[in-house]
mmCIF file of C-alpha atoms and ligand atoms in Angstrom:
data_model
loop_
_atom_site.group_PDB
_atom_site.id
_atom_site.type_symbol
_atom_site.label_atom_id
_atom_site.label_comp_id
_atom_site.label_asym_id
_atom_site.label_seq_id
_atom_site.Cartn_x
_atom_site.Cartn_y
_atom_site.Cartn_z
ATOM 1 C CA UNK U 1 78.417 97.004 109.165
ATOM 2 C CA UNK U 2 79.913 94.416 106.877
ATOM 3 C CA UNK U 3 76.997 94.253 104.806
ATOM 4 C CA UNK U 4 77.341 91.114 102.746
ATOM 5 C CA UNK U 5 77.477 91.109 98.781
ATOM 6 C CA UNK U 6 76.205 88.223 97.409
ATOM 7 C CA UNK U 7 77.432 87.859 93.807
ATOM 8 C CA UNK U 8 81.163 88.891 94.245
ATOM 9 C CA UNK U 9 82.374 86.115 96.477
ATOM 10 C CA UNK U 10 80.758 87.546 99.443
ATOM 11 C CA UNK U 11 83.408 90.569 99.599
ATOM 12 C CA UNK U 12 82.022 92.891 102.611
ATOM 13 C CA UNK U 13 81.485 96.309 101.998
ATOM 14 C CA UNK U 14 82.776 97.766 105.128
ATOM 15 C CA UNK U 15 82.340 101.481 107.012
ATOM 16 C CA UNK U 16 85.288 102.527 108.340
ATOM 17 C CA UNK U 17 83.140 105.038 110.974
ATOM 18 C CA UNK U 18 81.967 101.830 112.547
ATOM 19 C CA UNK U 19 82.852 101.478 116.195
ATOM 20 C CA UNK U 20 87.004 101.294 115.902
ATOM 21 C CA UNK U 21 87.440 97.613 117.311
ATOM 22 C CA UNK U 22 84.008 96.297 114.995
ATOM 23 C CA UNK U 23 85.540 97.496 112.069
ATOM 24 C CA UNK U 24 89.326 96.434 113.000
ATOM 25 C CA UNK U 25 88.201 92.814 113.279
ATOM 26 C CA UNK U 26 85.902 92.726 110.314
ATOM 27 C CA UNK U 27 88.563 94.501 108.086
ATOM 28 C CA UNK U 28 90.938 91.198 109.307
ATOM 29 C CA UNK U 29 88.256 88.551 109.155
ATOM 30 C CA UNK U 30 87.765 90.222 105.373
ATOM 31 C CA UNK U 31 91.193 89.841 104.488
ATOM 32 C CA UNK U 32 92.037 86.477 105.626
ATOM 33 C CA UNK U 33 88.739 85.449 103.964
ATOM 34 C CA UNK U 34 88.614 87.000 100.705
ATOM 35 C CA UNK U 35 92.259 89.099 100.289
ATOM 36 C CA UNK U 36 89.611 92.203 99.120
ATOM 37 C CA UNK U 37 87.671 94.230 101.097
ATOM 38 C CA UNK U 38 85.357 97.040 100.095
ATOM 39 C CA UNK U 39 85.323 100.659 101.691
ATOM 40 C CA UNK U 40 82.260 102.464 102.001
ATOM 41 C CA UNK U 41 83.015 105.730 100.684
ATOM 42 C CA UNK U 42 80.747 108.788 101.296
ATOM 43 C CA UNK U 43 83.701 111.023 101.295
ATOM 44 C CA UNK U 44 84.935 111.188 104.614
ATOM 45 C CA UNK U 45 88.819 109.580 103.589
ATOM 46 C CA UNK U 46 89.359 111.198 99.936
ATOM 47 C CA UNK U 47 86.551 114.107 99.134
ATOM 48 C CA UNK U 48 84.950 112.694 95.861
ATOM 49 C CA UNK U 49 85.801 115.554 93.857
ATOM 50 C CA UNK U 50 89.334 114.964 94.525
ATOM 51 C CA UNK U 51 88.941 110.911 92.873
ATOM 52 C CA UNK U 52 86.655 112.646 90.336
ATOM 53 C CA UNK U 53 89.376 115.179 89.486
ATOM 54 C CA UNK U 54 92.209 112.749 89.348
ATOM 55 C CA UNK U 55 89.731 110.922 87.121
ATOM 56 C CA UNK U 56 89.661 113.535 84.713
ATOM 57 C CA UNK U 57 93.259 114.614 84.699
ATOM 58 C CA UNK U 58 94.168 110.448 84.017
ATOM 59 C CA UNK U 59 91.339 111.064 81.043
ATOM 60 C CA UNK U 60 93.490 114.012 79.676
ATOM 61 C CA UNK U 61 96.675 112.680 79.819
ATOM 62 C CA UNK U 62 95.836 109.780 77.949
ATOM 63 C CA UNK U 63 94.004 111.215 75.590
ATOM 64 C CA UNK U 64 97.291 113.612 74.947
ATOM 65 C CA UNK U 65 99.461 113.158 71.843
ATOM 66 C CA UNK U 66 102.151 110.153 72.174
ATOM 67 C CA UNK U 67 104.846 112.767 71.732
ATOM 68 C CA UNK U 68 103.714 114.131 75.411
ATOM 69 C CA UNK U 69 103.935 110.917 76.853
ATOM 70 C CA UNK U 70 107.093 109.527 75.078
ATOM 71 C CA UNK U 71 109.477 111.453 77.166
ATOM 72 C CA UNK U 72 108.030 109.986 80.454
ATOM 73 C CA UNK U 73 108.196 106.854 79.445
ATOM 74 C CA UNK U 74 109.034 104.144 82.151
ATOM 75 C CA UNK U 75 111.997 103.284 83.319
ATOM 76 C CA UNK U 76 114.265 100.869 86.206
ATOM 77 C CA UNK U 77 112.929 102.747 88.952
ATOM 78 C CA UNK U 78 109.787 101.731 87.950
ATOM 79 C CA UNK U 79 108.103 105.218 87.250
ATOM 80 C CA UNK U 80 106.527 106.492 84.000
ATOM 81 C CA UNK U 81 104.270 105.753 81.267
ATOM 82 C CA UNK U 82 103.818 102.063 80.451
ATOM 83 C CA UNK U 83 102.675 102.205 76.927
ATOM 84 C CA UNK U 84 99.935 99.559 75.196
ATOM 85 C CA UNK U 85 100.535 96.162 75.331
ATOM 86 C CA UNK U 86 104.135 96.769 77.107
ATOM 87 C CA UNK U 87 103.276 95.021 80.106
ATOM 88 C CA UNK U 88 102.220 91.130 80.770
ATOM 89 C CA UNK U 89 101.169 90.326 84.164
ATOM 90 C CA UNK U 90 100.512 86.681 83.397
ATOM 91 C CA UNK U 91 103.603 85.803 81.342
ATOM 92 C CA UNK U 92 102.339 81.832 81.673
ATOM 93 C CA UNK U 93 99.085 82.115 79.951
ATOM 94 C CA UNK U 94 98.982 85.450 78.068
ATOM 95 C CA UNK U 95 99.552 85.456 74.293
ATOM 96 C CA UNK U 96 99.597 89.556 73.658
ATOM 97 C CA UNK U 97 100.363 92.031 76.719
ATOM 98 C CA UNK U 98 98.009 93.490 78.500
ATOM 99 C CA UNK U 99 95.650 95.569 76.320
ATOM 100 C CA UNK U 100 95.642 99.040 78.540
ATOM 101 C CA UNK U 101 98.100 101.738 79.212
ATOM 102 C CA UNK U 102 99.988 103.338 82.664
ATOM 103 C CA UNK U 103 100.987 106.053 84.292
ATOM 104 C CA UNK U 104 103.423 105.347 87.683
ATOM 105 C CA UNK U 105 103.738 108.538 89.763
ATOM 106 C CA UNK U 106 106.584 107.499 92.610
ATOM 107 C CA UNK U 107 106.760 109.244 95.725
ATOM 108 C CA UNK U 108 106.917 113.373 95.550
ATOM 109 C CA UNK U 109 109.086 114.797 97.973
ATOM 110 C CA UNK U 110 108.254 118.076 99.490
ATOM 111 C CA UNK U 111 105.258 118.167 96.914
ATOM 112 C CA UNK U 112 107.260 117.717 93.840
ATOM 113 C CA UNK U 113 107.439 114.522 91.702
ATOM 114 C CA UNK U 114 110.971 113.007 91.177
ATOM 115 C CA UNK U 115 110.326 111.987 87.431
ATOM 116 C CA UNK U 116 109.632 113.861 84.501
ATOM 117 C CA UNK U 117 106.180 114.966 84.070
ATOM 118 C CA UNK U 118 104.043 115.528 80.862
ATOM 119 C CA UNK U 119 102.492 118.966 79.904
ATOM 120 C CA UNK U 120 98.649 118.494 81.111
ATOM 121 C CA UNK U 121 100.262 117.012 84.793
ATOM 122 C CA UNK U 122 102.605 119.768 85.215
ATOM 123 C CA UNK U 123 99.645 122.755 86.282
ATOM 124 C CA UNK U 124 98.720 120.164 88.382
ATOM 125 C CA UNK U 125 101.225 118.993 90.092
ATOM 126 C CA UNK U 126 100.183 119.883 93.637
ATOM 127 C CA UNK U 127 97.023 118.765 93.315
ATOM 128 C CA UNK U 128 98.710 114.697 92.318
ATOM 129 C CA UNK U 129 100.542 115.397 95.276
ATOM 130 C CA UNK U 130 97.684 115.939 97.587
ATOM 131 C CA UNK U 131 95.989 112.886 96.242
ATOM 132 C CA UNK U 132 98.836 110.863 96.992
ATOM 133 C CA UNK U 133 98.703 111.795 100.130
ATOM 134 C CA UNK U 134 95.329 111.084 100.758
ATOM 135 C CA UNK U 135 95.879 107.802 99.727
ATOM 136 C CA UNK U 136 98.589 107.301 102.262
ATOM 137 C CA UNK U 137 96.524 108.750 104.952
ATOM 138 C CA UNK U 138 93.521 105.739 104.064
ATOM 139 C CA UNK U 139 96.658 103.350 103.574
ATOM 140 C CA UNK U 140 98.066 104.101 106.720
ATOM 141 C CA UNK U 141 94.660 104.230 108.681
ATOM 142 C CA UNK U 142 93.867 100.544 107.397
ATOM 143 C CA UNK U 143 96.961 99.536 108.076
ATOM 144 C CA UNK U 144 96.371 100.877 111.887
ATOM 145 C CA UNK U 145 93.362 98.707 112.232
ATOM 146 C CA UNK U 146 94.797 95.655 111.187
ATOM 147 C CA UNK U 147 97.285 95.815 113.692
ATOM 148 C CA UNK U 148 94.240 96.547 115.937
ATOM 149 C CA UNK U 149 92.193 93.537 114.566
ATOM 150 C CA UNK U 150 95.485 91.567 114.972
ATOM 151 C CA UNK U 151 96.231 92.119 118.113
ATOM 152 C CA UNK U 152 99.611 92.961 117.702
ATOM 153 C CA UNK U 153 101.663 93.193 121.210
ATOM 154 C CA UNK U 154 101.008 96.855 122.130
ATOM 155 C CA UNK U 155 104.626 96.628 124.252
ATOM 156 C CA UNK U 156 106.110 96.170 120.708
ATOM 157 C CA UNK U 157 104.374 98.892 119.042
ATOM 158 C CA UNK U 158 100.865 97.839 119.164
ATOM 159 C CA UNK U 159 98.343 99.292 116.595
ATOM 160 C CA UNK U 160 101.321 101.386 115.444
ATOM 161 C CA UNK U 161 103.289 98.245 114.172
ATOM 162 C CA UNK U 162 102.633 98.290 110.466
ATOM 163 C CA UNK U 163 101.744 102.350 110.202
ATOM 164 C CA UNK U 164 105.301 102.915 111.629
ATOM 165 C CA UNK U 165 107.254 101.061 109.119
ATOM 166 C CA UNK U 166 105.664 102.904 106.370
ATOM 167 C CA UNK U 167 106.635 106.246 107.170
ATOM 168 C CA UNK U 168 109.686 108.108 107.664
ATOM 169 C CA UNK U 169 112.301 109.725 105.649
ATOM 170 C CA UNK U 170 113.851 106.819 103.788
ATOM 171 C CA UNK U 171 112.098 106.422 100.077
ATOM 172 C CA UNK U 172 109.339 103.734 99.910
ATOM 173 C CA UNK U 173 108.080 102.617 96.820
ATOM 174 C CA UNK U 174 104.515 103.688 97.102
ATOM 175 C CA UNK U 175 102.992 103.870 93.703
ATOM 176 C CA UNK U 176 99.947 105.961 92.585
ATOM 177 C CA UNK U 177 99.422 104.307 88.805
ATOM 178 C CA UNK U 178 96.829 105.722 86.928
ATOM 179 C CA UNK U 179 95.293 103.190 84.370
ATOM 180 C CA UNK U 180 93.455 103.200 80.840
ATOM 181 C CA UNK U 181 92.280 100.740 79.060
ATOM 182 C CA UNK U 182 90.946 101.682 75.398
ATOM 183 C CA UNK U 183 87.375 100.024 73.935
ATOM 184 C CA UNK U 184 88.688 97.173 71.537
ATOM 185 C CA UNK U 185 88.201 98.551 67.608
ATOM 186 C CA UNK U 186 84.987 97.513 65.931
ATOM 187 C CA UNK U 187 87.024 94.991 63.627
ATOM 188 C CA UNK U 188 89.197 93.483 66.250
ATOM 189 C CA UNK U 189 90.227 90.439 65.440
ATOM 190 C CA UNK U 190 89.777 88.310 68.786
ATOM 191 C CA UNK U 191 92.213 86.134 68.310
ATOM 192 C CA UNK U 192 95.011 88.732 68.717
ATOM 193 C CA UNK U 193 94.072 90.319 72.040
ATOM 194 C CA UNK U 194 93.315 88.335 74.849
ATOM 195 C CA UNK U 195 92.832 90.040 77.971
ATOM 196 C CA UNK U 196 93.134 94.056 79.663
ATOM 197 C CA UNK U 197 94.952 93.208 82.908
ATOM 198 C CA UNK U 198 96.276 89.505 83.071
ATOM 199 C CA UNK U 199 96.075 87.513 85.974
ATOM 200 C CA UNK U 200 98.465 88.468 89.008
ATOM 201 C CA UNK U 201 98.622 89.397 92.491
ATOM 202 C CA UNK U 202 100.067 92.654 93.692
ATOM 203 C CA UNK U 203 103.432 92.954 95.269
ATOM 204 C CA UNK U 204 102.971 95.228 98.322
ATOM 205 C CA UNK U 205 101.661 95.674 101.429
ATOM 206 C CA UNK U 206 97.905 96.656 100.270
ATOM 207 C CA UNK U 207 96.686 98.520 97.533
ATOM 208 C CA UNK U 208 93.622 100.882 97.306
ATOM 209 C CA UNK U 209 91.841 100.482 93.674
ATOM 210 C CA UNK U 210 89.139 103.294 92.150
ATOM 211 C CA UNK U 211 86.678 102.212 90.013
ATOM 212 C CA UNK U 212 84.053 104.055 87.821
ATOM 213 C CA UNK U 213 80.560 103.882 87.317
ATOM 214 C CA UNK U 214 79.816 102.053 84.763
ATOM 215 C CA UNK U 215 82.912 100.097 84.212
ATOM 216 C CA UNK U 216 83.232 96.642 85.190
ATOM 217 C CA UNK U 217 85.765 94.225 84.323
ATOM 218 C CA UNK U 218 87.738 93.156 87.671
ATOM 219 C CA UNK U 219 87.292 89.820 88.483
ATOM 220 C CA UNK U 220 89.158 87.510 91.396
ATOM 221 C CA UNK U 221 89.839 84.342 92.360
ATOM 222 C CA UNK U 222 88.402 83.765 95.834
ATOM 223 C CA UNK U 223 91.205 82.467 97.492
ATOM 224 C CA UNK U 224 88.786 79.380 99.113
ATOM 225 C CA UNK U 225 88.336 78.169 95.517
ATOM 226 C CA UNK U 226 92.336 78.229 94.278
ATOM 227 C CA UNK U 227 93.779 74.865 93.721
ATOM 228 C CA UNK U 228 96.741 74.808 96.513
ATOM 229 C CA UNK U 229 98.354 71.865 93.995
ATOM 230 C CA UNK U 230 98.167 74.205 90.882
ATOM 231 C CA UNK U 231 97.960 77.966 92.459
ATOM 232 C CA UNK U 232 99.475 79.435 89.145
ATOM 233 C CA UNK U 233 96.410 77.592 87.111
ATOM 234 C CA UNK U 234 94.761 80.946 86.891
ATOM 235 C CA UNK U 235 92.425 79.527 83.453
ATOM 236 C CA UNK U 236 89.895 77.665 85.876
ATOM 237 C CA UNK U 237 87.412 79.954 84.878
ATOM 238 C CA UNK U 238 84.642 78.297 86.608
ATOM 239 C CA UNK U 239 86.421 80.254 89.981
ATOM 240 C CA UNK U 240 86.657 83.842 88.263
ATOM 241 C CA UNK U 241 84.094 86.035 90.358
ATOM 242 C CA UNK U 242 83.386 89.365 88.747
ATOM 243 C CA UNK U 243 83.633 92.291 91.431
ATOM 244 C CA UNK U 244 81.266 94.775 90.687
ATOM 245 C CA UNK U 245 81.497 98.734 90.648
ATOM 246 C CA UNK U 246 78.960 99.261 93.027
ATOM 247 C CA UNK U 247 78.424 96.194 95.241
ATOM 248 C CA UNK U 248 74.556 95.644 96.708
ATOM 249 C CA UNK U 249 73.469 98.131 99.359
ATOM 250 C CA UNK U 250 75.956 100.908 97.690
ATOM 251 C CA UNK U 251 73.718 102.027 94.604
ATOM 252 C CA UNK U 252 72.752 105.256 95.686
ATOM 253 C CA UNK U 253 76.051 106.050 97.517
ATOM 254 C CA UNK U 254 78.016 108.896 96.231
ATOM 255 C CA UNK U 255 80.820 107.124 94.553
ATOM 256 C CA UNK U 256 82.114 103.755 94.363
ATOM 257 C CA UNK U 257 83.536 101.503 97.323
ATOM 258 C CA UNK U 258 87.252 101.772 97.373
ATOM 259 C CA UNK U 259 88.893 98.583 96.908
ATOM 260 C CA UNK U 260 91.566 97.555 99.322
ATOM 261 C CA UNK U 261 93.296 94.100 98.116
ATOM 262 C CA UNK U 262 96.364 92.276 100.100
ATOM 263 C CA UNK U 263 99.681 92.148 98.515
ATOM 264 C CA UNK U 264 101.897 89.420 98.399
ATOM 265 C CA UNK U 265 104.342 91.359 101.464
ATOM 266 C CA UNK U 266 101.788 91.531 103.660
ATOM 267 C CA UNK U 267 100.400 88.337 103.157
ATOM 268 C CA UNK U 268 104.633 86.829 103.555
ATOM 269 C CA UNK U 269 104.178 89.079 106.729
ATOM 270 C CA UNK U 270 101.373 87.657 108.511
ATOM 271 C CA UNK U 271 102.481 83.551 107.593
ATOM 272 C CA UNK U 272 99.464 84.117 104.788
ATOM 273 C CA UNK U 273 96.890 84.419 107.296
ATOM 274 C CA UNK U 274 96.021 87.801 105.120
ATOM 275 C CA UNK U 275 95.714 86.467 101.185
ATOM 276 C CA UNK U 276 96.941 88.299 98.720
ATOM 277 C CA UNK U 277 94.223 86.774 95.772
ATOM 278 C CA UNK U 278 94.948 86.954 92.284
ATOM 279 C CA UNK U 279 92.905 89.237 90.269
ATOM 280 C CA UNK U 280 92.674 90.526 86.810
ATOM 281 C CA UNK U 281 90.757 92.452 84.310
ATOM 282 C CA UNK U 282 88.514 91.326 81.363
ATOM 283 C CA UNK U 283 86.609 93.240 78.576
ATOM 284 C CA UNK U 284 83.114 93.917 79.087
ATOM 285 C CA UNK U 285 80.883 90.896 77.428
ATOM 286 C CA UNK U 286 79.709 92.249 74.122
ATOM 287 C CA UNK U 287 76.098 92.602 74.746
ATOM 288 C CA UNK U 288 76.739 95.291 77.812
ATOM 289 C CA UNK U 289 79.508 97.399 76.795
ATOM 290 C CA UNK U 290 80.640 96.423 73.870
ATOM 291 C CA UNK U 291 82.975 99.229 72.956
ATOM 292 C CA UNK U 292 83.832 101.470 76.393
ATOM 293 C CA UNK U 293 86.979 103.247 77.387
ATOM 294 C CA UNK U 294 87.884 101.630 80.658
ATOM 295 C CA UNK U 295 89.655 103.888 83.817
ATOM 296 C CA UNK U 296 90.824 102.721 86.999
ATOM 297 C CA UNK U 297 93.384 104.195 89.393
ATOM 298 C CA UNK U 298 95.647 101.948 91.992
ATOM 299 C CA UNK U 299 97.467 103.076 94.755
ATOM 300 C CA UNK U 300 100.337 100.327 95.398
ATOM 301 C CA UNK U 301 100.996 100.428 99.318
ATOM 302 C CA UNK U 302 105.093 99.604 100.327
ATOM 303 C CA UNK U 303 106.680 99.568 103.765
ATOM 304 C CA UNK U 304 110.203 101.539 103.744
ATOM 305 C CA UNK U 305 112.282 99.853 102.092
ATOM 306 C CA UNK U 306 115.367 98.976 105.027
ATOM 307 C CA UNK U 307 112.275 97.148 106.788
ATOM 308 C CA UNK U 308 113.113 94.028 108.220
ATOM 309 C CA UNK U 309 109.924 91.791 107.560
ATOM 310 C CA UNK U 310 110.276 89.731 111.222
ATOM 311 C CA UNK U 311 107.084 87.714 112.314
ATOM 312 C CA UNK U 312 104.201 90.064 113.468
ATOM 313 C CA UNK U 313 104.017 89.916 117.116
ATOM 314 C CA UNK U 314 100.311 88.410 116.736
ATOM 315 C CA UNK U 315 99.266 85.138 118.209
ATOM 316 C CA UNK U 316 96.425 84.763 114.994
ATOM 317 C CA UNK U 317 99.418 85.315 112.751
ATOM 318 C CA UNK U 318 101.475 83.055 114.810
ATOM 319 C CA UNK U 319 98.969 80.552 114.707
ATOM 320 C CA UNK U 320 98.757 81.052 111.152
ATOM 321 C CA UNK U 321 102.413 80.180 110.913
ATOM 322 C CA UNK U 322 101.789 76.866 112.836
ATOM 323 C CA UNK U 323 98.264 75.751 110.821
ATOM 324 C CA UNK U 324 100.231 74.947 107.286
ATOM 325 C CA UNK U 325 102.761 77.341 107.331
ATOM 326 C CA UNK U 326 101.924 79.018 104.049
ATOM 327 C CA UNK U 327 104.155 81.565 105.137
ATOM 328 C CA UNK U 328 107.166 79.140 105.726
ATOM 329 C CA UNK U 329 106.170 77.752 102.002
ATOM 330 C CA UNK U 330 106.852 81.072 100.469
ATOM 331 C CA UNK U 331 109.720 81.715 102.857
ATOM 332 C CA UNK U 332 111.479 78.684 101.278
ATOM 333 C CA UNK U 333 110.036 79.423 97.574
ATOM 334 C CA UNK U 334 111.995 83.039 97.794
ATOM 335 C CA UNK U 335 115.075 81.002 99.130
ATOM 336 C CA UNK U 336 115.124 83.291 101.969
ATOM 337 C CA UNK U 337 115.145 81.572 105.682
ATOM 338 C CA UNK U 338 116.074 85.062 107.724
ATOM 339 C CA UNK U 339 113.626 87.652 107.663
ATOM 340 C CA UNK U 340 114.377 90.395 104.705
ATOM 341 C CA UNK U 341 113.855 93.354 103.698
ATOM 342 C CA UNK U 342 110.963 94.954 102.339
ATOM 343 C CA UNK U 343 112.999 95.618 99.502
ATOM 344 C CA UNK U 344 114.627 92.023 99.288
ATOM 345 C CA UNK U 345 111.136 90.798 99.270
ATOM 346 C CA UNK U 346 110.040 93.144 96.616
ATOM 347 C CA UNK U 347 113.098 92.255 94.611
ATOM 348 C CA UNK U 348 112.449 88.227 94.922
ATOM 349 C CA UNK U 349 109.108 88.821 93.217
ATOM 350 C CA UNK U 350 110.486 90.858 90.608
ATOM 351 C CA UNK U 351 113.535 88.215 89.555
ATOM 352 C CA UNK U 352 110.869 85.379 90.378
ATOM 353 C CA UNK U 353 109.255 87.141 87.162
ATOM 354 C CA UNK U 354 112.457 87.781 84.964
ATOM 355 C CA UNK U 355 112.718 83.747 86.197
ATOM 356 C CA UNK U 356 108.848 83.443 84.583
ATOM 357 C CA UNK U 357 110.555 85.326 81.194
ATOM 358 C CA UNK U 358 113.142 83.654 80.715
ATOM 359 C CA UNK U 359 112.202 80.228 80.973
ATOM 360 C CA UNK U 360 109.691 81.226 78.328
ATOM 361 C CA UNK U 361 112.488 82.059 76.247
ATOM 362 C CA UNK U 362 111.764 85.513 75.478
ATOM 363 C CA UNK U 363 113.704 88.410 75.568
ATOM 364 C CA UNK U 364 111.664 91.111 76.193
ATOM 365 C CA UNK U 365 112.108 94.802 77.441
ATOM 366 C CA UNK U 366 112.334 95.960 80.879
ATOM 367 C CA UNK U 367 109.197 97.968 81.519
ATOM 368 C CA UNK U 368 107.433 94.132 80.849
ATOM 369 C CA UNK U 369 108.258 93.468 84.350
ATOM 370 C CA UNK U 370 107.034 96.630 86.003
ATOM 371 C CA UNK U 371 105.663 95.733 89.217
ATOM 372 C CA UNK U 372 102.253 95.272 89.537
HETATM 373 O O1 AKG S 401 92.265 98.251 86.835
HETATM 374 C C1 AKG S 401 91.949 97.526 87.769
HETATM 375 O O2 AKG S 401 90.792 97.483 88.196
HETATM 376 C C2 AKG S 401 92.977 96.625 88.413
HETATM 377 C C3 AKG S 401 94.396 97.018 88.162
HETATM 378 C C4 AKG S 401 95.369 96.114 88.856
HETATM 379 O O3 AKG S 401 95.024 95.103 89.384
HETATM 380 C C5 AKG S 401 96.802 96.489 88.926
HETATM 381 O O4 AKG S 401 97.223 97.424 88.218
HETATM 382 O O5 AKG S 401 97.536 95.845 89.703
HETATM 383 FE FE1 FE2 S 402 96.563 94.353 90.742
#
């Protein structure tokens, strides 16, 4: 297991039928390490034809006339279509937005989404709901083992301790986003687009990510290499380390690893011991793909909302908390002593980036600070 890929940072590529407490411990030793962990997939989580169908219905909808997607556009509750250029996830360095477009699909509640849906998703409706679901089942299975791997105090809920506080009946804001991002014209000029995802780090618990064959672009910064004086100094390129589609030893599997990153939540959560790395999308060099459509989907892992986010009954997190306290850094950075909420966390980040805007003096619309 853990098979190690040498060109993208040394991210393991990880099988989650592995013996339960193997693969618990490497998924945490991969976290802390790297922040992004690859997951074998043959199929057994999410059937491939269900990611290769979702695939194709993301194709169709963006290919679909803007008057289709106009009416779904995003709004506060961050759900809808994010339209090109609308969002900037690096407001310090970015000149344009980022050059792709999104769809957020929120939760569905007994199998029906609570936001207006365009045409070609409507037929399929059920089937978006099933996917989401799948993707909470993976979500909540890693989740499972890094309680395991952590050790978490089984008289205080054990390997249940992170699985139980993202599931219930109160709303969670779980995100499946599907993403495009179009092949730059011929006659672009360069110096007007920079970049299809900007640097950032994603707000959650975890996310899972779906690539395609064929379609690089995500890069991170391995979290050994950031600059702990200048962490928001996201142009050292020389640390950018592309993350390929299909890492070594998964060429002939049937589809590509799923990606499972850390979010900044879940790193507050465990005193940083699990990093949530910054990450971001580039356009092909011009010599391999010059001019390819680019599709990805993410599915943005939250804990309920009313949960309170006190210390994770772990002594490696603990320990973690007393070697630096990167945890009590951010904890004083959000202004926050007391433990929060899941949703005062989530809303810190979010004002921490109207903060980023507005000290930029820009005035720019809402759906710019969609979270990522
Ligand atoms: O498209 C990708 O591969 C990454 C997308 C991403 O990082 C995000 O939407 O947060
Ligand atoms: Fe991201």
């Amino acid at each position: 297991m853990g098979s190690i890929n040498g060109n993208a940072g040394l991210i393991p590529v990880i099988d989650l039928s592995g013996p339960e407490h193997d693969v618990a411990k490497e998924l945490v030793d991969a976290a802390a390490t790297y922040g992004f962990i690859y997951i074998k997939n043959l199929g057994k989580d999410i059937p491939i034809e269900a990611i290769d169908s979702i695939f194709d219905l993301s194709k169709r909808f963006f290919s679909s006339p803007i008057e289709e997607k106009q009416p779904c556009k995003i709004s506060e509750n961050n759900r809808g279509w994010v339209g090109m250029h609308a969002e900037t996830l690096d407001t310090k360095n970015q000149k344009k937005g980022d050059f792709k477009e999104a769809m957020n699909l929120g939760e569905f509640i007994n199998g029906y989404a609570q936001q207006p849906l365009p045409p070609v998703f409507a037929p399929r409706e059920a089937e978006l709901d099933r996917f989401q679901k799948y993707c909470q089942s993976l979500m909540l299975k890693i989740l499972t083992l890094f309680a395991i791997g952590l050790e978490v105090d089984p008289a205080l809920g054990g390997s249940d301790w992170f699985s139980s506080r993202h599931q219930g009946t109160d709303p969670s804001s779980c995100t499946l986003r599907l993403l495009h991002y179009p092949p730059l014209p011929p006659d672009t000029n360069l110096d007007s687009v920079d970049i299809r995802a900007g640097a950032h780090s994603d707000y959650g618990s975890i996310t899972l990510l779906f690539q395609r064959p064929g379609q690089p672009g995500l890069e991170i910064i391995p979290p050994s290499t950031m600059d702990p004086s200048a962490p928001k100094n996201y142009t050292n390129t020389a640390s950018w380390t592309p993350v390929p589609v299909f890492p070594p030893g998964t060429e002939s599997d049937p589809s590509p690893p799923i990606l499972v990153n850390i979010g900044d939540l879940l790193s507050y959560w465990t005193n940083n011991l699990l990093k949530s790395t910054v990450h971001r999308v580039i356009f092909p060099s011009s010599t391999s793909s010059p001019s390819s459509d680019r599709y990805s989907i993410a599915y943005f892992g939250h804990p309920i909302g009313s949960t309170i986010l006190e210390p994770v009954p772990s002594e490696r997190v603990k320990e973690a908390g007393r070697n630096g306290g990167e945890g009590a850094s951010l904890r004083a950075a959000t202004g926050v002593e007391e433990a929060m909420t899941a949703d005062e966390h989530l809303m810190s980040r979010l004002k921490a980036t109207y903060l980023g805007l507005y000290r930029d003096g820009e005035d720019k619309p809402k759906e710019e600070i969609a979270a990522a």
